[in-house]
mmCIF file of C-alpha atoms in Angstrom:
data_model
loop_
_atom_site.group_PDB
_atom_site.id
_atom_site.type_symbol
_atom_site.label_atom_id
_atom_site.label_comp_id
_atom_site.label_asym_id
_atom_site.label_seq_id
_atom_site.Cartn_x
_atom_site.Cartn_y
_atom_site.Cartn_z
ATOM 1 C CA MET A 227 12.652 37.563 45.206
ATOM 2 C CA GLY A 228 12.926 39.302 48.652
ATOM 3 C CA PHE A 229 11.852 36.849 51.685
ATOM 4 C CA PHE A 230 12.050 33.856 49.247
ATOM 5 C CA SER A 231 15.669 34.885 48.034
ATOM 6 C CA PHE A 232 17.250 31.926 49.452
ATOM 7 C CA LEU A 233 15.604 29.393 47.026
ATOM 8 C CA ASP A 234 17.176 31.068 44.113
ATOM 9 C CA PRO A 235 19.654 28.779 43.735
ATOM 10 C CA ALA A 236 17.198 25.775 43.762
ATOM 11 C CA LEU A 237 14.832 27.605 41.493
ATOM 12 C CA ASN A 238 17.524 28.221 39.137
ATOM 13 C CA PHE A 239 18.745 24.748 38.999
ATOM 14 C CA ILE A 240 14.852 23.580 38.574
ATOM 15 C CA PHE A 241 13.961 26.070 35.777
ATOM 16 C CA GLY A 242 17.590 27.296 34.351
ATOM 17 C CA PRO A 243 16.643 25.534 30.886
ATOM 18 C CA LEU A 244 13.816 28.037 30.483
ATOM 19 C CA LEU A 245 16.241 30.636 30.642
ATOM 20 C CA SER A 246 18.069 29.417 27.367
ATOM 21 C CA LEU A 247 14.441 30.254 25.383
ATOM 22 C CA PRO A 248 12.806 33.273 23.991
ATOM 23 C CA ALA A 249 10.432 34.735 26.413
ATOM 24 C CA PHE A 250 7.652 33.734 24.575
ATOM 25 C CA TRP A 251 7.972 29.994 25.188
ATOM 26 C CA ALA A 252 9.894 30.084 28.617
ATOM 27 C CA ILE A 253 6.733 31.812 29.928
ATOM 28 C CA LEU A 254 3.891 29.331 27.778
ATOM 29 C CA ILE A 255 5.687 26.198 29.138
ATOM 30 C CA MET A 256 5.880 27.663 32.747
ATOM 31 C CA SER A 257 2.302 28.444 32.239
ATOM 32 C CA PHE A 258 1.282 24.722 31.256
ATOM 33 C CA LEU A 259 3.474 23.308 34.305
ATOM 34 C CA ILE A 260 2.006 25.426 36.808
ATOM 35 C CA SER A 261 -1.491 24.699 35.564
ATOM 36 C CA LEU A 262 -0.988 20.999 35.295
ATOM 37 C CA ILE A 263 0.215 21.089 39.066
ATOM 38 C CA ILE A 264 -2.505 23.195 39.861
ATOM 39 C CA VAL A 265 -5.333 20.953 38.694
ATOM 40 C CA LEU A 266 -3.542 17.737 40.281
ATOM 41 C CA ILE A 267 -3.665 19.413 43.277
ATOM 42 C CA TYR A 268 -7.088 20.169 43.181
ATOM 43 C CA LYS A 269 -8.068 16.409 41.869
ATOM 44 C CA PHE A 270 -6.204 14.682 44.907
ATOM 45 C CA ALA A 271 -6.820 17.383 47.515
ATOM 46 C CA THR A 272 -10.483 17.588 46.925
ATOM 47 C CA ASN A 273 -13.086 15.168 47.315
ATOM 48 C CA GLN A 274 -13.985 15.292 43.204
ATOM 49 C CA ASN A 275 -17.790 13.092 43.672
ATOM 50 C CA LEU A 276 -18.707 15.755 46.342
ATOM 51 C CA MET A 277 -17.166 18.898 43.882
ATOM 52 C CA LYS A 278 -19.426 17.660 41.136
ATOM 53 C CA GLN A 279 -22.516 16.886 43.096
ATOM 54 C CA LEU A 280 -22.302 20.592 44.572
ATOM 55 C CA LYS A 281 -21.450 22.036 41.194
ATOM 56 C CA ASP A 282 -24.398 20.307 39.268
ATOM 57 C CA GLU A 283 -26.569 21.448 42.218
ATOM 58 C CA ILE A 284 -25.113 24.944 41.539
ATOM 59 C CA LYS A 285 -26.078 24.842 37.748
ATOM 60 C CA THR A 286 -29.575 23.657 38.716
ATOM 61 C CA LEU A 287 -30.773 26.079 41.134
ATOM 62 C CA GLN A 288 -29.146 29.088 38.912
ATOM 63 C CA LYS A 289 -31.345 27.502 36.163
ATOM 64 C CA GLN A 290 -34.330 27.455 38.341
ATOM 65 C CA ALA A 291 -33.515 31.164 39.595
ATOM 66 C CA LYS A 292 -34.082 32.025 36.114
ATOM 67 C CA GLU A 293 -37.056 30.149 35.319
ATOM 68 C CA LEU A 294 -38.497 32.322 38.408
ATOM 69 C CA LYS A 295 -37.682 35.419 37.570
ATOM 70 C CA HIS A 296 -41.418 36.558 37.289
ATOM 71 C CA GLU A 297 -41.990 35.380 40.754
ATOM 72 C CA PRO A 298 -39.274 37.385 42.884
ATOM 73 C CA GLU A 299 -39.368 35.838 45.965
ATOM 74 C CA LYS A 300 -39.499 32.158 45.261
ATOM 75 C CA ALA A 301 -36.557 33.219 42.734
ATOM 76 C CA MET A 302 -34.663 35.180 45.963
ATOM 77 C CA ALA A 303 -34.996 31.911 47.990
ATOM 78 C CA VAL A 304 -33.484 29.304 45.170
ATOM 79 C CA GLN A 305 -30.422 32.298 44.695
ATOM 80 C CA LYS A 306 -30.249 32.105 48.720
ATOM 81 C CA LYS A 307 -29.492 28.390 48.386
ATOM 82 C CA ALA A 308 -27.614 28.537 45.449
ATOM 83 C CA MET A 309 -25.212 31.124 47.401
ATOM 84 C CA GLN A 310 -24.718 28.371 50.397
ATOM 85 C CA THR A 311 -24.150 25.840 48.052
ATOM 86 C CA ASN A 312 -21.518 27.830 46.188
ATOM 87 C CA MET A 313 -19.874 28.469 49.631
ATOM 88 C CA LYS A 314 -19.528 24.811 50.210
ATOM 89 C CA TYR A 315 -17.845 24.611 46.856
ATOM 90 C CA MET A 316 -15.698 27.188 47.926
ATOM 91 C CA MET A 317 -14.991 25.937 51.355
ATOM 92 C CA GLN A 318 -13.879 22.274 49.796
ATOM 93 C CA SER A 319 -11.536 24.137 47.427
ATOM 94 C CA MET A 320 -10.145 26.323 49.982
ATOM 95 C CA LYS A 321 -7.532 23.267 50.979
ATOM 96 C CA ALA A 322 -6.038 23.162 47.520
ATOM 97 C CA THR A 323 -5.758 26.707 47.268
ATOM 98 C CA LEU A 324 -3.767 26.846 50.162
ATOM 99 C CA LEU A 325 -1.731 24.043 49.327
ATOM 100 C CA THR A 326 -0.852 25.616 45.951
ATOM 101 C CA PHE A 327 -0.634 29.666 47.166
ATOM 102 C CA ILE A 328 2.881 29.942 48.707
ATOM 103 C CA PRO A 329 4.616 27.723 45.824
ATOM 104 C CA ILE A 330 3.065 29.944 43.198
ATOM 105 C CA ILE A 331 4.081 33.233 44.866
ATOM 106 C CA ILE A 332 7.623 31.685 45.063
ATOM 107 C CA ILE A 333 7.842 30.765 41.355
ATOM 108 C CA PHE A 334 5.979 34.043 40.494
ATOM 109 C CA GLY A 335 8.997 36.138 42.414
ATOM 110 C CA TRP A 336 11.422 33.915 40.339
ATOM 111 C CA LEU A 337 9.925 35.007 37.081
ATOM 112 C CA GLN A 338 9.730 38.539 37.906
ATOM 113 C CA GLY A 339 13.396 38.219 38.475
ATOM 114 C CA HIS A 340 14.020 36.831 35.360
ATOM 115 C CA PHE A 341 11.333 37.913 32.665
ATOM 116 C CA ALA A 342 10.154 41.493 33.720
ATOM 117 C CA PHE A 343 12.591 43.427 32.156
ATOM 118 C CA MET A 344 15.167 42.986 29.298
ATOM 119 C CA PRO A 345 19.245 42.826 30.640
ATOM 120 C CA ILE A 346 21.628 45.590 30.197
ATOM 121 C CA LEU A 347 24.071 44.229 27.535
ATOM 122 C CA PRO A 348 27.873 44.177 27.876
ATOM 123 C CA ASP A 349 29.074 47.520 25.868
ATOM 124 C CA GLN A 350 25.286 48.854 25.635
ATOM 125 C CA ASP A 351 24.869 52.168 26.794
ATOM 126 C CA PHE A 352 22.464 52.761 29.475
ATOM 127 C CA THR A 353 21.279 55.196 32.145
ATOM 128 C CA MET A 354 20.710 55.818 35.614
ATOM 129 C CA THR A 355 18.017 58.477 36.339
ATOM 130 C CA LEU A 356 18.189 60.110 39.842
ATOM 131 C CA ASP A 357 14.810 61.425 40.879
ATOM 132 C CA PHE A 358 14.701 64.463 43.468
ATOM 133 C CA GLU A 359 12.198 65.991 45.459
ATOM 134 C CA ASP A 360 10.775 69.389 44.458
ATOM 135 C CA GLY A 361 13.014 72.084 44.903
ATOM 136 C CA ALA A 362 16.253 70.061 45.168
ATOM 137 C CA LYS A 363 19.160 72.002 43.843
ATOM 138 C CA GLY A 364 22.862 71.043 43.496
ATOM 139 C CA ASN A 365 25.130 69.041 41.930
ATOM 140 C CA VAL A 366 25.458 65.066 41.756
ATOM 141 C CA SER A 367 28.650 63.464 41.209
ATOM 142 C CA VAL A 368 29.158 59.750 40.087
ATOM 143 C CA SER A 369 31.938 57.254 41.031
ATOM 144 C CA VAL A 370 32.015 53.712 39.192
ATOM 145 C CA PRO A 371 33.553 50.202 39.836
ATOM 146 C CA GLU A 372 35.929 49.326 37.243
ATOM 147 C CA GLY A 373 34.494 47.756 34.293
ATOM 148 C CA ILE A 374 31.934 50.654 33.799
ATOM 149 C CA GLU A 375 32.716 53.467 32.330
ATOM 150 C CA VAL A 376 30.862 57.020 32.532
ATOM 151 C CA ILE A 377 29.774 58.530 29.118
ATOM 152 C CA GLY A 378 29.931 62.439 29.721
ATOM 153 C CA ASP A 379 30.653 64.554 32.787
ATOM 154 C CA LYS A 380 31.204 62.808 35.948
ATOM 155 C CA SER A 381 29.299 65.717 37.716
ATOM 156 C CA ARG A 382 25.831 66.975 37.071
ATOM 157 C CA THR A 383 23.637 69.414 38.136
ATOM 158 C CA VAL A 384 19.861 68.715 38.887
ATOM 159 C CA GLU A 385 17.798 69.942 36.859
ATOM 160 C CA ASP A 386 13.737 69.926 37.053
ATOM 161 C CA SER A 387 14.437 67.212 39.896
ATOM 162 C CA GLN A 388 15.901 65.211 37.990
ATOM 163 C CA VAL A 389 19.593 64.088 36.721
ATOM 164 C CA ILE A 390 20.731 61.581 34.196
ATOM 165 C CA PHE A 391 23.810 59.890 33.893
ATOM 166 C CA GLY A 392 24.831 57.705 31.220
ATOM 167 C CA PHE A 393 26.824 54.543 31.246
ATOM 168 C CA ARG A 394 28.462 51.461 29.120
ATOM 169 C CA GLY A 395 30.071 48.583 30.629
ATOM 170 C CA LYS A 396 31.658 44.979 30.377
ATOM 171 C CA LYS A 397 29.790 41.778 32.027
ATOM 172 C CA GLY A 398 29.652 41.364 35.366
ATOM 173 C CA VAL A 399 27.604 42.003 38.646
ATOM 174 C CA TYR A 400 28.454 45.301 40.054
ATOM 175 C CA ASP A 401 26.935 45.212 43.687
ATOM 176 C CA SER A 402 30.205 45.329 45.474
ATOM 177 C CA PRO A 403 31.362 47.931 44.716
ATOM 178 C CA PRO A 404 28.190 49.257 43.046
ATOM 179 C CA VAL A 405 27.607 52.624 40.963
ATOM 180 C CA GLU A 406 27.564 55.525 43.939
ATOM 181 C CA PHE A 407 26.318 58.973 43.392
ATOM 182 C CA SER A 408 27.044 61.805 45.476
ATOM 183 C CA PHE A 409 24.978 64.691 46.718
ATOM 184 C CA ASP A 410 24.490 67.247 49.649
ATOM 185 C CA ASP A 411 27.528 65.017 51.484
ATOM 186 C CA LYS A 412 25.430 61.792 51.173
ATOM 187 C CA GLU A 413 26.209 58.752 49.360
ATOM 188 C CA TYR A 414 23.568 56.937 47.341
ATOM 189 C CA GLU A 415 24.313 53.430 45.622
ATOM 190 C CA LYS A 416 22.547 51.521 42.528
ATOM 191 C CA GLU A 417 23.832 48.082 41.703
ATOM 192 C CA VAL A 418 23.782 46.954 37.721
ATOM 193 C CA ILE A 419 24.164 43.865 36.158
ATOM 194 C CA ILE A 420 25.093 43.638 32.911
ATOM 195 C CA THR A 421 24.893 40.257 30.936
ATOM 196 C CA SER A 422 23.534 38.596 28.062
ATOM 197 C CA GLY A 423 21.633 36.271 29.577
ATOM 198 C CA LYS A 424 18.325 37.000 31.664
ATOM 199 C CA GLU A 425 19.690 38.654 34.773
ATOM 200 C CA TYR A 426 19.033 42.439 36.243
ATOM 201 C CA VAL A 427 18.535 43.757 39.318
ATOM 202 C CA GLU A 428 15.159 45.467 39.878
ATOM 203 C CA PRO A 429 15.344 48.667 37.864
ATOM 204 C CA VAL A 430 14.100 51.051 40.618
ATOM 205 C CA LYS A 431 15.702 51.404 43.648
ATOM 206 C CA ARG A 432 13.198 53.719 46.181
ATOM 207 C CA ILE A 433 15.353 55.542 48.559
ATOM 208 C CA SER A 434 13.989 57.060 51.985
ATOM 209 C CA ASP A 435 15.963 60.064 51.875
ATOM 210 C CA ASP A 436 14.884 64.011 52.300
ATOM 211 C CA ASN A 437 16.408 64.673 48.650
ATOM 212 C CA ILE A 438 16.014 61.970 46.338
ATOM 213 C CA GLU A 439 12.820 59.822 45.642
ATOM 214 C CA SER A 440 14.579 57.037 43.678
ATOM 215 C CA ILE A 441 17.223 55.977 41.134
ATOM 216 C CA THR A 442 16.230 54.095 38.123
ATOM 217 C CA THR A 443 18.056 51.948 35.585
ATOM 218 C CA SER A 444 17.278 52.041 31.968
ATOM 219 C CA ASN A 445 15.948 48.486 31.813
ATOM 220 C CA GLU A 446 13.105 48.071 29.186
ATOM 221 C CA LYS A 447 10.406 46.049 29.964
ATOM 222 C CA ASN A 448 10.043 42.649 28.730
ATOM 223 C CA VAL A 449 7.357 42.300 26.052
ATOM 224 C CA VAL A 450 6.550 38.670 25.939
ATOM 225 C CA MET A 451 3.804 38.415 23.614
ATOM 226 C CA ASN A 452 1.970 41.323 21.434
ATOM 227 C CA LEU A 453 -1.435 40.654 21.500
ATOM 228 C CA PHE A 454 -3.170 42.739 18.293
ATOM 229 C CA GLY A 455 -1.466 45.638 19.876
ATOM 230 C CA TRP A 456 -1.723 45.133 23.541
ATOM 231 C CA LYS A 457 1.891 44.672 24.564
ATOM 232 C CA LEU A 458 1.853 42.042 27.229
ATOM 233 C CA GLY A 459 4.844 41.388 30.027
ATOM 234 C CA TRP A 460 5.215 38.114 31.719
ATOM 235 C CA LEU A 461 2.389 38.142 33.685
ATOM 236 C CA GLY A 462 -0.161 39.206 31.629
ATOM 237 C CA SER A 463 1.041 36.418 29.273
ATOM 238 C CA TYR A 464 0.814 33.885 31.606
ATOM 239 C CA ILE A 465 -2.903 34.949 32.872
ATOM 240 C CA ILE A 466 -3.829 34.422 29.497
ATOM 241 C CA PHE A 467 -1.645 31.011 28.964
ATOM 242 C CA ALA A 468 -2.789 29.657 32.274
ATOM 243 C CA LEU A 469 -6.371 30.085 31.987
ATOM 244 C CA VAL A 470 -6.624 28.301 28.419
ATOM 245 C CA PHE A 471 -4.661 25.660 30.133
ATOM 246 C CA SER A 472 -6.353 24.938 33.242
ATOM 247 C CA LEU A 473 -9.805 25.034 31.485
ATOM 248 C CA ALA A 474 -8.277 22.441 29.073
ATOM 249 C CA LEU A 475 -6.669 20.312 31.773
ATOM 250 C CA ARG A 476 -9.814 20.571 34.119
ATOM 251 C CA LYS A 477 -11.924 19.095 31.139
ATOM 252 C CA LEU A 478 -9.713 16.672 30.113
ATOM 253 C CA MET A 479 -8.779 15.031 33.573
ATOM 254 C CA LYS A 480 -12.597 15.703 35.022
ATOM 255 C CA VAL A 481 -11.727 18.072 37.518
ATOM 256 C CA TYR A 482 -14.529 19.845 39.117
#
């Protein structure tokens, strides 16, 4: 979660029960909760009478503009007034938007850290791929912490700007020490979590180096919902769920 990682323990305590659910239901429930919180904040942080008045005025002006389509000058004047009214509406909702922005970013970071990818399971074969700059040549050797074994050779030659190592391991958090690679007298590290729960280290680790571009662990992307062949992750699924919930809750609670 980066800057907000210190909040992980609190978020795990609050949302931890969702981790025991299938990803579909966890994201569905989270989408409802976030939508409900946002709608409630909009309801109580804005002047709803004024918001309704402005929204009705916008609709009236838009209708007038359509009726004046054969009178361009009058239609333009009405559209200008509609834009001014819409700006007032947006300014009124700005306070609620600011109140929800940071909490949503924090929650999104937590969701990204638990539902974006599938975990590496205990005793499951997985790989780490080292992508090199064009023209890189030489051998890469790997050393692993206790609990992880290397499948195949522990030293491999760079081919087509890439080296792939295979691994298998026991349950654990391997960050101290992590998996270590040696190339051209330099050491590179890649952390990995092996678990049956919804935990993982971000699969791609970017390297600021003249030789290596990145090290990637083979965590598969988590498909939360398959919508007529359109495979959606947590964010795409959240957007669809949240849109439906927000529209329904706004109508039910008469939030404008």
